[in-house]
XYZ file of C-alpha atoms in Angstrom:
204
model
C 0.000 0.000 0.000
C 2.695 2.522 0.920
C 4.334 2.077 -2.483
C 1.132 1.999 -4.540
C -0.589 5.053 -3.033
C 2.042 7.562 -4.287
C 1.626 6.084 -7.766
C -2.116 6.748 -7.574
C -1.455 10.351 -6.527
C 1.089 10.784 -9.328
C -1.419 9.428 -11.863
C -4.036 11.902 -10.679
C -1.570 14.801 -10.932
C -0.401 13.694 -14.392
C -3.988 13.290 -15.582
C -4.961 16.747 -14.336
C -1.918 18.313 -16.011
C -2.303 16.494 -19.330
C -6.109 16.571 -19.646
C -7.254 19.304 -17.251
C -8.609 22.773 -18.107
C -5.144 24.053 -19.115
C -4.417 21.116 -21.420
C -2.720 21.648 -24.746
C -4.727 21.611 -27.925
C -5.020 18.098 -29.276
C -4.446 16.468 -25.889
C -7.772 14.611 -25.855
C -7.368 12.974 -29.307
C -3.786 12.030 -28.389
C -4.968 10.490 -25.120
C -7.789 8.562 -26.826
C -5.369 7.102 -29.380
C -2.987 5.933 -26.660
C -5.927 4.492 -24.763
C -7.182 2.755 -27.915
C -3.792 1.095 -28.395
C -3.961 -0.167 -24.797
C -7.549 -1.416 -25.260
C -6.606 -3.322 -28.412
C -3.597 -4.938 -26.701
C -5.748 -6.029 -23.730
C -8.445 -7.355 -26.080
C -5.943 -9.410 -28.094
C -4.553 -11.099 -24.980
C -8.097 -11.643 -23.639
C -9.096 -13.235 -26.955
C -6.136 -15.616 -26.807
C -7.049 -16.594 -23.248
C -10.697 -17.093 -24.217
C -9.521 -19.444 -26.977
C -7.708 -21.521 -24.351
C -4.214 -20.155 -24.902
C -2.120 -18.779 -22.058
C 0.715 -16.660 -23.484
C 1.133 -15.213 -19.989
C 1.477 -17.741 -17.175
C -1.525 -17.807 -14.853
C -2.763 -20.164 -12.149
C -6.357 -18.908 -12.030
C -9.433 -20.148 -13.884
C -10.294 -16.637 -15.069
C -7.081 -15.019 -16.306
C -7.179 -11.256 -16.579
C -5.394 -10.515 -19.850
C -2.671 -7.890 -19.290
C -4.278 -6.841 -15.985
C -3.687 -10.196 -14.285
C -7.183 -10.363 -12.801
C -10.498 -10.882 -14.595
C -12.357 -8.323 -12.473
C -9.649 -5.713 -13.119
C -9.771 -6.589 -16.802
C -13.515 -5.980 -16.911
C -13.211 -2.787 -14.866
C -10.678 -1.211 -17.214
C -12.837 -2.308 -20.145
C -15.958 -0.547 -18.881
C -13.977 2.554 -17.862
C -12.522 2.831 -21.385
C -15.822 2.085 -23.103
C -17.512 5.340 -22.038
C -15.026 7.823 -23.553
C -14.575 5.685 -26.678
C -18.275 5.207 -27.344
C -19.040 8.892 -26.833
C -16.229 10.051 -29.118
C -17.033 7.388 -31.726
C -20.671 8.492 -31.938
C -19.920 12.227 -32.033
C -16.647 12.452 -33.988
C -16.746 9.155 -35.937
C -13.043 8.746 -35.199
C -11.629 5.382 -36.341
C -9.339 5.030 -33.344
C -12.274 5.613 -30.999
C -14.416 3.121 -32.900
C -11.655 0.518 -32.631
C -11.216 1.350 -28.948
C -14.955 1.028 -28.301
C -15.101 -2.387 -29.977
C -11.972 -3.570 -28.120
C -13.286 -2.283 -24.767
C -16.657 -3.959 -25.246
C -14.901 -7.206 -26.172
C -12.742 -6.975 -23.039
C -15.846 -6.533 -20.870
C -17.540 -9.565 -22.414
C -14.461 -11.810 -22.264
C -13.746 -10.870 -18.641
C -17.048 -12.547 -17.677
C -17.349 -10.029 -14.849
C -20.976 -9.508 -13.871
C -20.205 -6.267 -12.082
C -18.740 -4.700 -15.204
C -21.715 -5.844 -17.285
C -23.912 -3.891 -14.890
C -21.429 -1.022 -15.295
C -22.035 -1.088 -19.052
C -25.728 -0.411 -18.426
C -24.758 2.646 -16.357
C -22.394 3.817 -19.120
C -25.163 3.415 -21.703
C -27.588 5.443 -19.575
C -25.075 8.285 -19.133
C -24.266 8.298 -22.864
C -27.946 8.347 -23.839
C -28.545 11.388 -21.619
C -25.302 13.226 -22.469
C -25.526 12.715 -26.232
C -29.243 13.338 -26.410
C -29.320 16.821 -24.901
C -30.076 18.349 -28.283
C -33.629 17.401 -29.261
C -32.616 16.753 -32.875
C -30.023 14.170 -31.836
C -31.877 12.598 -28.931
C -33.618 9.823 -30.842
C -30.574 8.919 -32.950
C -28.317 8.848 -29.879
C -30.683 6.615 -27.926
C -30.978 4.254 -30.893
C -27.204 3.998 -31.352
C -26.564 3.435 -27.646
C -29.416 0.928 -27.455
C -28.103 -0.995 -30.460
C -24.625 -1.104 -28.922
C -26.021 -2.361 -25.617
C -28.049 -5.060 -27.370
C -25.009 -6.189 -29.365
C -22.884 -6.430 -26.227
C -25.615 -8.398 -24.431
C -25.890 -10.815 -27.369
C -22.115 -11.290 -27.364
C -22.129 -11.962 -23.604
C -24.741 -14.709 -23.985
C -23.008 -16.127 -27.066
C -19.775 -16.712 -25.142
C -20.281 -19.919 -23.080
C -18.147 -18.980 -20.081
C -19.646 -15.497 -19.754
C -23.160 -16.887 -20.211
C -22.621 -19.474 -17.465
C -21.524 -16.774 -15.023
C -24.477 -14.526 -15.870
C -26.936 -17.388 -15.359
C -25.121 -18.599 -12.236
C -24.485 -22.101 -13.605
C -20.718 -21.793 -13.265
C -19.256 -23.049 -9.945
C -17.132 -19.909 -9.812
C -20.242 -17.713 -10.014
C -21.574 -18.867 -6.643
C -18.123 -19.005 -5.033
C -17.251 -15.402 -5.815
C -20.573 -14.132 -4.462
C -20.300 -16.066 -1.180
C -16.603 -15.190 -0.892
C -17.241 -11.486 -1.251
C -20.058 -11.695 1.261
C -17.631 -13.243 3.720
C -15.075 -10.491 3.043
C -17.675 -7.802 3.780
C -18.739 -9.519 7.000
C -15.165 -9.869 8.230
C -14.384 -6.287 7.238
C -17.405 -4.993 9.157
C -16.256 -6.967 12.208
C -12.749 -5.503 12.003
C -13.991 -1.951 11.490
C -16.458 -2.293 14.341
C -13.772 -3.452 16.744
C -11.051 -0.979 15.812
C -12.778 1.819 13.952
C -10.361 4.594 15.010
C -6.866 3.210 14.396
C -7.532 0.136 12.269
C -5.863 -3.231 12.679
C -2.357 -2.394 11.442
C -0.309 -3.954 8.637
C -1.593 -7.388 7.570
C -4.304 -7.181 10.195
C -6.984 -8.047 7.693
C -5.106 -11.181 6.662
């Protein structure tokens, strides 16, 4: 934690400097292209893993592409999908279109139910944000709706993702009960030492 937290702070500072109000002209397109390259790389590795290949060594049933964890893979996918989809609809930029497709594919192949719910939230925000002008409202809602339907169809077409959505996968029940246990234990720890915490490795 002590090593990771400064990295988070540095990322926030760098993001504010590169993409904040005083950003240079062309910063947003440059950022989206870099992000698209990352999304495509993650999607390629996720596709290989979905096909049963493991270019990167992993000892888990749900490998996480270049993120190392399937939930992290899905989270980065849904976080990238919003900016890409919005820019692809408005600007028709090829990089953003490729990034949107790659991000959606990453979400589906991660088989993360939480990120699939996140996609619904992204779609709702896009429908409202892009449909502010009355003339564009219907077209925006139709495009976002079509994208959401396509992603849902892809999720049910992929056997592993479908089994997790329907709860037929053994991992689906295990992750739910495991997270419930984590929340219960966390509440117990916080309740007992709410002021100073439990110290390093106390949760373990």
